[in-house]
Amino acid sequence: MSHRENPRPGGRSARVQAAVHQSVRDILATMDRADVTIPLIAQRANVTPSTIYRRWGDLQELLADVAAARLRPESEPPRIGTAREDLESWIEQYADEMASGVGRQMLRDILSSVDGTSVEKCRCYMQQQLTVLIARAEKSGEPFPDLEELMDHVISPIIYRILFDCPLGEDYVRELIAKVMQKFKG
């Protein structure tokens, strides 16, 4: 069962979603994950369990939705210098955050979603951020990889290593970027 997007921004649906999401984050911060239940979340959010089941279907879909919401970027990648420097800085920060215990669990929650909505949201968030960096490079005339190159040769290897608990290493991200950038030297 797929959860519904907010039909009215700021309406009751948005308030319920915000309360349920906050309850999940609070509970996960204080309890073992195996002890988390929809009735417990509902009680803390001051909604009925049926409200959660109707909107999210099950606990895993709710956890995936909360994780996807947490991964939504709050701003564009920061400007550091060249487009390449911006890319390096942004990817290093992303890799650090996702390699943390919390980041790994969020990725696993998202990937265990059956309906795929949360996976799609995360893919879109990633692509939006990379598209900003690509546009900066185009505007400044810097040679730069396209979205597919960045996804296949930078993001994918990082995600693989994070999900399978392989060390990223201090220079790993910069080496990935160096390899993909080498194809685009003028």
JSON list of C-alpha atoms in Angstrom, two decimals:
[
{"chain": "A", "resi": 1, "resn": "MET", "atom": "CA", "xyz": [0.00, 0.00, 0.00]},
{"chain": "A", "resi": 2, "resn": "SER", "atom": "CA", "xyz": [1.45, 3.32, -1.00]},
{"chain": "A", "resi": 3, "resn": "HIS", "atom": "CA", "xyz": [1.16, 6.38, 1.18]},
{"chain": "A", "resi": 4, "resn": "ARG", "atom": "CA", "xyz": [-0.58, 9.42, -0.20]},
{"chain": "A", "resi": 5, "resn": "GLU", "atom": "CA", "xyz": [1.07, 12.75, -0.72]},
{"chain": "A", "resi": 6, "resn": "ASN", "atom": "CA", "xyz": [-0.39, 15.66, 1.19]},
{"chain": "A", "resi": 7, "resn": "PRO", "atom": "CA", "xyz": [-3.56, 16.68, -0.61]},
{"chain": "A", "resi": 8, "resn": "ARG", "atom": "CA", "xyz": [-3.46, 20.14, 1.03]},
{"chain": "A", "resi": 9, "resn": "PRO", "atom": "CA", "xyz": [-0.18, 21.60, 2.18]},
{"chain": "A", "resi": 10, "resn": "GLY", "atom": "CA", "xyz": [-0.53, 22.74, 5.76]},
{"chain": "A", "resi": 11, "resn": "GLY", "atom": "CA", "xyz": [-3.87, 20.97, 6.29]},
{"chain": "A", "resi": 12, "resn": "ARG", "atom": "CA", "xyz": [-4.75, 18.21, 8.74]},
{"chain": "A", "resi": 13, "resn": "SER", "atom": "CA", "xyz": [-2.90, 15.67, 6.62]},
{"chain": "A", "resi": 14, "resn": "ALA", "atom": "CA", "xyz": [0.33, 17.67, 6.89]},
{"chain": "A", "resi": 15, "resn": "ARG", "atom": "CA", "xyz": [-0.09, 18.05, 10.65]},
{"chain": "A", "resi": 16, "resn": "VAL", "atom": "CA", "xyz": [-0.67, 14.30, 11.04]},
{"chain": "A", "resi": 17, "resn": "GLN", "atom": "CA", "xyz": [2.37, 13.50, 8.92]},
{"chain": "A", "resi": 18, "resn": "ALA", "atom": "CA", "xyz": [4.54, 15.92, 10.89]},
{"chain": "A", "resi": 19, "resn": "ALA", "atom": "CA", "xyz": [3.35, 14.50, 14.24]},
{"chain": "A", "resi": 20, "resn": "VAL", "atom": "CA", "xyz": [3.87, 10.89, 13.13]},
{"chain": "A", "resi": 21, "resn": "HIS", "atom": "CA", "xyz": [7.30, 11.61, 11.64]},
{"chain": "A", "resi": 22, "resn": "GLN", "atom": "CA", "xyz": [8.40, 13.42, 14.80]},
{"chain": "A", "resi": 23, "resn": "SER", "atom": "CA", "xyz": [7.12, 10.54, 16.94]},
{"chain": "A", "resi": 24, "resn": "VAL", "atom": "CA", "xyz": [9.10, 8.04, 14.89]},
{"chain": "A", "resi": 25, "resn": "ARG", "atom": "CA", "xyz": [12.29, 10.11, 15.18]},
{"chain": "A", "resi": 26, "resn": "ASP", "atom": "CA", "xyz": [11.81, 10.56, 18.95]},
{"chain": "A", "resi": 27, "resn": "ILE", "atom": "CA", "xyz": [11.07, 6.88, 19.53]},
{"chain": "A", "resi": 28, "resn": "LEU", "atom": "CA", "xyz": [14.01, 5.69, 17.44]},
{"chain": "A", "resi": 29, "resn": "ALA", "atom": "CA", "xyz": [16.28, 8.01, 19.41]},
{"chain": "A", "resi": 30, "resn": "THR", "atom": "CA", "xyz": [15.30, 6.40, 22.70]},
{"chain": "A", "resi": 31, "resn": "MET", "atom": "CA", "xyz": [14.26, 2.82, 21.98]},
{"chain": "A", "resi": 32, "resn": "ASP", "atom": "CA", "xyz": [15.57, -0.29, 20.34]},
{"chain": "A", "resi": 33, "resn": "ARG", "atom": "CA", "xyz": [14.23, -0.49, 16.81]},
{"chain": "A", "resi": 34, "resn": "ALA", "atom": "CA", "xyz": [12.82, -3.98, 17.37]},
{"chain": "A", "resi": 35, "resn": "ASP", "atom": "CA", "xyz": [10.50, -2.59, 20.07]},
{"chain": "A", "resi": 36, "resn": "VAL", "atom": "CA", "xyz": [8.96, 0.09, 17.86]},
{"chain": "A", "resi": 37, "resn": "THR", "atom": "CA", "xyz": [5.32, -0.53, 16.92]},
{"chain": "A", "resi": 38, "resn": "ILE", "atom": "CA", "xyz": [2.62, 1.39, 15.10]},
{"chain": "A", "resi": 39, "resn": "PRO", "atom": "CA", "xyz": [0.40, 1.58, 18.22]},
{"chain": "A", "resi": 40, "resn": "LEU", "atom": "CA", "xyz": [3.32, 3.09, 20.15]},
{"chain": "A", "resi": 41, "resn": "ILE", "atom": "CA", "xyz": [3.96, 5.65, 17.40]},
{"chain": "A", "resi": 42, "resn": "ALA", "atom": "CA", "xyz": [0.25, 6.45, 17.16]},
{"chain": "A", "resi": 43, "resn": "GLN", "atom": "CA", "xyz": [-0.03, 7.00, 20.90]},
{"chain": "A", "resi": 44, "resn": "ARG", "atom": "CA", "xyz": [2.93, 9.36, 20.92]},
{"chain": "A", "resi": 45, "resn": "ALA", "atom": "CA", "xyz": [1.64, 11.24, 17.85]},
{"chain": "A", "resi": 46, "resn": "ASN", "atom": "CA", "xyz": [-1.86, 11.44, 19.32]},
{"chain": "A", "resi": 47, "resn": "VAL", "atom": "CA", "xyz": [-3.48, 9.70, 16.33]},
{"chain": "A", "resi": 48, "resn": "THR", "atom": "CA", "xyz": [-5.16, 6.33, 15.98]},
{"chain": "A", "resi": 49, "resn": "PRO", "atom": "CA", "xyz": [-3.19, 3.35, 14.69]},
{"chain": "A", "resi": 50, "resn": "SER", "atom": "CA", "xyz": [-5.71, 3.10, 11.85]},
{"chain": "A", "resi": 51, "resn": "THR", "atom": "CA", "xyz": [-4.64, 6.57, 10.69]},
{"chain": "A", "resi": 52, "resn": "ILE", "atom": "CA", "xyz": [-1.08, 5.30, 10.30]},
{"chain": "A", "resi": 53, "resn": "TYR", "atom": "CA", "xyz": [-2.12, 2.03, 8.65]},
{"chain": "A", "resi": 54, "resn": "ARG", "atom": "CA", "xyz": [-4.40, 3.89, 6.23]},
{"chain": "A", "resi": 55, "resn": "ARG", "atom": "CA", "xyz": [-1.69, 6.34, 5.21]},
{"chain": "A", "resi": 56, "resn": "TRP", "atom": "CA", "xyz": [1.46, 4.18, 5.27]},
{"chain": "A", "resi": 57, "resn": "GLY", "atom": "CA", "xyz": [0.21, 0.59, 5.26]},
{"chain": "A", "resi": 58, "resn": "ASP", "atom": "CA", "xyz": [2.79, -0.85, 7.61]},
{"chain": "A", "resi": 59, "resn": "LEU", "atom": "CA", "xyz": [5.71, 0.02, 9.84]},
{"chain": "A", "resi": 60, "resn": "GLN", "atom": "CA", "xyz": [8.34, -0.51, 7.15]},
{"chain": "A", "resi": 61, "resn": "GLU", "atom": "CA", "xyz": [6.68, 1.94, 4.75]},
{"chain": "A", "resi": 62, "resn": "LEU", "atom": "CA", "xyz": [6.42, 4.49, 7.56]},
{"chain": "A", "resi": 63, "resn": "LEU", "atom": "CA", "xyz": [10.10, 4.07, 8.46]},
{"chain": "A", "resi": 64, "resn": "ALA", "atom": "CA", "xyz": [11.03, 4.43, 4.78]},
{"chain": "A", "resi": 65, "resn": "ASP", "atom": "CA", "xyz": [8.95, 7.61, 4.47]},
{"chain": "A", "resi": 66, "resn": "VAL", "atom": "CA", "xyz": [10.53, 9.11, 7.59]},
{"chain": "A", "resi": 67, "resn": "ALA", "atom": "CA", "xyz": [14.01, 8.25, 6.29]},
{"chain": "A", "resi": 68, "resn": "ALA", "atom": "CA", "xyz": [13.28, 9.77, 2.88]},
{"chain": "A", "resi": 69, "resn": "ALA", "atom": "CA", "xyz": [12.02, 12.95, 4.52]},
{"chain": "A", "resi": 70, "resn": "ARG", "atom": "CA", "xyz": [15.22, 13.18, 6.56]},
{"chain": "A", "resi": 71, "resn": "LEU", "atom": "CA", "xyz": [17.30, 12.84, 3.41]},
{"chain": "A", "resi": 72, "resn": "ARG", "atom": "CA", "xyz": [15.55, 15.70, 1.64]},
{"chain": "A", "resi": 73, "resn": "PRO", "atom": "CA", "xyz": [18.15, 18.45, 1.15]},
{"chain": "A", "resi": 74, "resn": "GLU", "atom": "CA", "xyz": [17.52, 21.71, 2.95]},
{"chain": "A", "resi": 75, "resn": "SER", "atom": "CA", "xyz": [19.54, 23.74, 0.47]},
{"chain": "A", "resi": 76, "resn": "GLU", "atom": "CA", "xyz": [21.64, 23.55, -2.65]},
{"chain": "A", "resi": 77, "resn": "PRO", "atom": "CA", "xyz": [25.21, 22.26, -2.42]},
{"chain": "A", "resi": 78, "resn": "PRO", "atom": "CA", "xyz": [27.39, 25.04, -1.01]},
{"chain": "A", "resi": 79, "resn": "ARG", "atom": "CA", "xyz": [29.63, 27.07, -3.28]},
{"chain": "A", "resi": 80, "resn": "ILE", "atom": "CA", "xyz": [33.23, 26.36, -2.38]},
{"chain": "A", "resi": 81, "resn": "GLY", "atom": "CA", "xyz": [35.07, 27.37, -5.52]},
{"chain": "A", "resi": 82, "resn": "THR", "atom": "CA", "xyz": [35.12, 25.58, -8.84]},
{"chain": "A", "resi": 83, "resn": "ALA", "atom": "CA", "xyz": [32.34, 23.16, -9.76]},
{"chain": "A", "resi": 84, "resn": "ARG", "atom": "CA", "xyz": [34.75, 20.32, -9.07]},
{"chain": "A", "resi": 85, "resn": "GLU", "atom": "CA", "xyz": [35.57, 21.68, -5.61]},
{"chain": "A", "resi": 86, "resn": "ASP", "atom": "CA", "xyz": [31.84, 22.06, -4.94]},
{"chain": "A", "resi": 87, "resn": "LEU", "atom": "CA", "xyz": [31.30, 18.46, -6.05]},
{"chain": "A", "resi": 88, "resn": "GLU", "atom": "CA", "xyz": [34.13, 17.15, -3.86]},
{"chain": "A", "resi": 89, "resn": "SER", "atom": "CA", "xyz": [32.90, 19.02, -0.82]},
{"chain": "A", "resi": 90, "resn": "TRP", "atom": "CA", "xyz": [29.28, 17.98, -1.29]},
{"chain": "A", "resi": 91, "resn": "ILE", "atom": "CA", "xyz": [30.05, 14.32, -2.03]},
{"chain": "A", "resi": 92, "resn": "GLU", "atom": "CA", "xyz": [32.45, 14.05, 0.92]},
{"chain": "A", "resi": 93, "resn": "GLN", "atom": "CA", "xyz": [29.80, 15.42, 3.27]},
{"chain": "A", "resi": 94, "resn": "TYR", "atom": "CA", "xyz": [27.14, 13.14, 1.75]},
{"chain": "A", "resi": 95, "resn": "ALA", "atom": "CA", "xyz": [29.39, 10.07, 2.09]},
{"chain": "A", "resi": 96, "resn": "ASP", "atom": "CA", "xyz": [30.22, 10.92, 5.72]},
{"chain": "A", "resi": 97, "resn": "GLU", "atom": "CA", "xyz": [26.57, 11.38, 6.65]},
{"chain": "A", "resi": 98, "resn": "MET", "atom": "CA", "xyz": [25.40, 8.24, 4.87]},
{"chain": "A", "resi": 99, "resn": "ALA", "atom": "CA", "xyz": [28.26, 6.12, 6.25]},
{"chain": "A", "resi": 100, "resn": "SER", "atom": "CA", "xyz": [27.21, 6.95, 9.82]},
{"chain": "A", "resi": 101, "resn": "GLY", "atom": "CA", "xyz": [25.10, 4.43, 11.69]},
{"chain": "A", "resi": 102, "resn": "VAL", "atom": "CA", "xyz": [22.03, 6.64, 11.30]},
{"chain": "A", "resi": 103, "resn": "GLY", "atom": "CA", "xyz": [22.70, 7.18, 7.60]},
{"chain": "A", "resi": 104, "resn": "ARG", "atom": "CA", "xyz": [23.14, 3.47, 6.93]},
{"chain": "A", "resi": 105, "resn": "GLN", "atom": "CA", "xyz": [19.89, 2.68, 8.71]},
{"chain": "A", "resi": 106, "resn": "MET", "atom": "CA", "xyz": [18.03, 5.34, 6.73]},
{"chain": "A", "resi": 107, "resn": "LEU", "atom": "CA", "xyz": [19.32, 3.88, 3.46]},
{"chain": "A", "resi": 108, "resn": "ARG", "atom": "CA", "xyz": [18.31, 0.39, 4.54]},
{"chain": "A", "resi": 109, "resn": "ASP", "atom": "CA", "xyz": [14.85, 1.59, 5.58]},
{"chain": "A", "resi": 110, "resn": "ILE", "atom": "CA", "xyz": [14.35, 3.28, 2.23]},
{"chain": "A", "resi": 111, "resn": "LEU", "atom": "CA", "xyz": [15.53, 0.26, 0.25]},
{"chain": "A", "resi": 112, "resn": "SER", "atom": "CA", "xyz": [13.29, -2.12, 2.18]},
{"chain": "A", "resi": 113, "resn": "SER", "atom": "CA", "xyz": [10.19, -0.19, 1.17]},
{"chain": "A", "resi": 114, "resn": "VAL", "atom": "CA", "xyz": [7.94, -2.32, -1.00]},
{"chain": "A", "resi": 115, "resn": "ASP", "atom": "CA", "xyz": [6.17, 0.44, -2.92]},
{"chain": "A", "resi": 116, "resn": "GLY", "atom": "CA", "xyz": [9.34, 2.25, -4.05]},
{"chain": "A", "resi": 117, "resn": "THR", "atom": "CA", "xyz": [8.01, 5.75, -3.35]},
{"chain": "A", "resi": 118, "resn": "SER", "atom": "CA", "xyz": [10.77, 6.54, -0.89]},
{"chain": "A", "resi": 119, "resn": "VAL", "atom": "CA", "xyz": [13.44, 5.19, -3.22]},
{"chain": "A", "resi": 120, "resn": "GLU", "atom": "CA", "xyz": [12.13, 7.45, -5.98]},
{"chain": "A", "resi": 121, "resn": "LYS", "atom": "CA", "xyz": [12.13, 10.48, -3.68]},
{"chain": "A", "resi": 122, "resn": "CYS", "atom": "CA", "xyz": [15.76, 9.87, -2.70]},
{"chain": "A", "resi": 123, "resn": "ARG", "atom": "CA", "xyz": [16.80, 9.37, -6.30]},
{"chain": "A", "resi": 124, "resn": "CYS", "atom": "CA", "xyz": [15.16, 12.67, -7.20]},
{"chain": "A", "resi": 125, "resn": "TYR", "atom": "CA", "xyz": [16.82, 14.48, -4.28]},
{"chain": "A", "resi": 126, "resn": "MET", "atom": "CA", "xyz": [20.23, 13.19, -5.36]},
{"chain": "A", "resi": 127, "resn": "GLN", "atom": "CA", "xyz": [19.67, 14.09, -8.99]},
{"chain": "A", "resi": 128, "resn": "GLN", "atom": "CA", "xyz": [18.45, 17.59, -8.09]},
{"chain": "A", "resi": 129, "resn": "GLN", "atom": "CA", "xyz": [21.61, 18.26, -6.09]},
{"chain": "A", "resi": 130, "resn": "LEU", "atom": "CA", "xyz": [23.88, 16.93, -8.83]},
{"chain": "A", "resi": 131, "resn": "THR", "atom": "CA", "xyz": [21.98, 18.90, -11.47]},
{"chain": "A", "resi": 132, "resn": "VAL", "atom": "CA", "xyz": [22.76, 22.10, -9.54]},
{"chain": "A", "resi": 133, "resn": "LEU", "atom": "CA", "xyz": [26.47, 21.25, -9.65]},
{"chain": "A", "resi": 134, "resn": "ILE", "atom": "CA", "xyz": [26.29, 20.39, -13.36]},
{"chain": "A", "resi": 135, "resn": "ALA", "atom": "CA", "xyz": [24.55, 23.71, -14.09]},
{"chain": "A", "resi": 136, "resn": "ARG", "atom": "CA", "xyz": [27.27, 25.60, -12.20]},
{"chain": "A", "resi": 137, "resn": "ALA", "atom": "CA", "xyz": [29.94, 23.90, -14.28]},
{"chain": "A", "resi": 138, "resn": "GLU", "atom": "CA", "xyz": [28.10, 24.68, -17.52]},
{"chain": "A", "resi": 139, "resn": "LYS", "atom": "CA", "xyz": [27.66, 28.32, -16.50]},
{"chain": "A", "resi": 140, "resn": "SER", "atom": "CA", "xyz": [31.37, 28.70, -15.76]},
{"chain": "A", "resi": 141, "resn": "GLY", "atom": "CA", "xyz": [32.47, 26.70, -18.81]},
{"chain": "A", "resi": 142, "resn": "GLU", "atom": "CA", "xyz": [34.16, 24.00, -16.74]},
{"chain": "A", "resi": 143, "resn": "PRO", "atom": "CA", "xyz": [34.38, 20.50, -18.22]},
{"chain": "A", "resi": 144, "resn": "PHE", "atom": "CA", "xyz": [32.16, 18.35, -16.04]},
{"chain": "A", "resi": 145, "resn": "PRO", "atom": "CA", "xyz": [30.56, 14.89, -16.06]},
{"chain": "A", "resi": 146, "resn": "ASP", "atom": "CA", "xyz": [26.89, 14.50, -16.84]},
{"chain": "A", "resi": 147, "resn": "LEU", "atom": "CA", "xyz": [24.30, 13.17, -14.42]},
{"chain": "A", "resi": 148, "resn": "GLU", "atom": "CA", "xyz": [24.61, 9.56, -15.55]},
{"chain": "A", "resi": 149, "resn": "GLU", "atom": "CA", "xyz": [28.39, 9.58, -15.19]},
{"chain": "A", "resi": 150, "resn": "LEU", "atom": "CA", "xyz": [28.14, 10.99, -11.66]},
{"chain": "A", "resi": 151, "resn": "MET", "atom": "CA", "xyz": [25.45, 8.50, -10.63]},
{"chain": "A", "resi": 152, "resn": "ASP", "atom": "CA", "xyz": [27.25, 5.48, -12.11]},
{"chain": "A", "resi": 153, "resn": "HIS", "atom": "CA", "xyz": [30.84, 6.30, -11.20]},
{"chain": "A", "resi": 154, "resn": "VAL", "atom": "CA", "xyz": [30.62, 8.33, -7.98]},
{"chain": "A", "resi": 155, "resn": "ILE", "atom": "CA", "xyz": [27.30, 7.85, -6.18]},
{"chain": "A", "resi": 156, "resn": "SER", "atom": "CA", "xyz": [26.77, 4.15, -6.90]},
{"chain": "A", "resi": 157, "resn": "PRO", "atom": "CA", "xyz": [30.16, 2.95, -5.61]},
{"chain": "A", "resi": 158, "resn": "ILE", "atom": "CA", "xyz": [29.73, 5.05, -2.46]},
{"chain": "A", "resi": 159, "resn": "ILE", "atom": "CA", "xyz": [26.26, 3.65, -1.77]},
{"chain": "A", "resi": 160, "resn": "TYR", "atom": "CA", "xyz": [27.47, 0.10, -2.42]},
{"chain": "A", "resi": 161, "resn": "ARG", "atom": "CA", "xyz": [30.30, 0.45, 0.09]},
{"chain": "A", "resi": 162, "resn": "ILE", "atom": "CA", "xyz": [28.00, 2.02, 2.67]},
{"chain": "A", "resi": 163, "resn": "LEU", "atom": "CA", "xyz": [25.33, -0.66, 2.36]},
{"chain": "A", "resi": 164, "resn": "PHE", "atom": "CA", "xyz": [27.78, -3.53, 2.49]},
{"chain": "A", "resi": 165, "resn": "ASP", "atom": "CA", "xyz": [29.90, -2.04, 5.29]},
{"chain": "A", "resi": 166, "resn": "CYS", "atom": "CA", "xyz": [33.01, -1.67, 3.18]},
{"chain": "A", "resi": 167, "resn": "PRO", "atom": "CA", "xyz": [35.30, 1.13, 4.34]},
{"chain": "A", "resi": 168, "resn": "LEU", "atom": "CA", "xyz": [35.17, 4.29, 2.27]},
{"chain": "A", "resi": 169, "resn": "GLY", "atom": "CA", "xyz": [38.68, 5.36, 3.21]},
{"chain": "A", "resi": 170, "resn": "GLU", "atom": "CA", "xyz": [39.81, 8.94, 3.54]},
{"chain": "A", "resi": 171, "resn": "ASP", "atom": "CA", "xyz": [40.72, 9.44, -0.12]},
{"chain": "A", "resi": 172, "resn": "TYR", "atom": "CA", "xyz": [38.14, 7.12, -1.72]},
{"chain": "A", "resi": 173, "resn": "VAL", "atom": "CA", "xyz": [35.63, 9.83, -2.64]},
{"chain": "A", "resi": 174, "resn": "ARG", "atom": "CA", "xyz": [38.28, 12.11, -4.13]},
{"chain": "A", "resi": 175, "resn": "GLU", "atom": "CA", "xyz": [39.68, 9.20, -6.16]},
{"chain": "A", "resi": 176, "resn": "LEU", "atom": "CA", "xyz": [36.23, 8.45, -7.59]},
{"chain": "A", "resi": 177, "resn": "ILE", "atom": "CA", "xyz": [35.79, 12.09, -8.55]},
{"chain": "A", "resi": 178, "resn": "ALA", "atom": "CA", "xyz": [39.30, 12.27, -10.03]},
{"chain": "A", "resi": 179, "resn": "LYS", "atom": "CA", "xyz": [38.57, 9.23, -12.23]},
{"chain": "A", "resi": 180, "resn": "VAL", "atom": "CA", "xyz": [35.29, 10.58, -13.54]},
{"chain": "A", "resi": 181, "resn": "MET", "atom": "CA", "xyz": [36.73, 14.08, -14.06]},
{"chain": "A", "resi": 182, "resn": "GLN", "atom": "CA", "xyz": [39.67, 12.74, -16.01]},
{"chain": "A", "resi": 183, "resn": "LYS", "atom": "CA", "xyz": [37.33, 11.87, -18.88]},
{"chain": "A", "resi": 184, "resn": "PHE", "atom": "CA", "xyz": [36.27, 15.52, -19.11]},
{"chain": "A", "resi": 185, "resn": "LYS", "atom": "CA", "xyz": [39.60, 17.34, -19.14]},
{"chain": "A", "resi": 186, "resn": "GLY", "atom": "CA", "xyz": [39.76, 19.80, -21.94]}
]
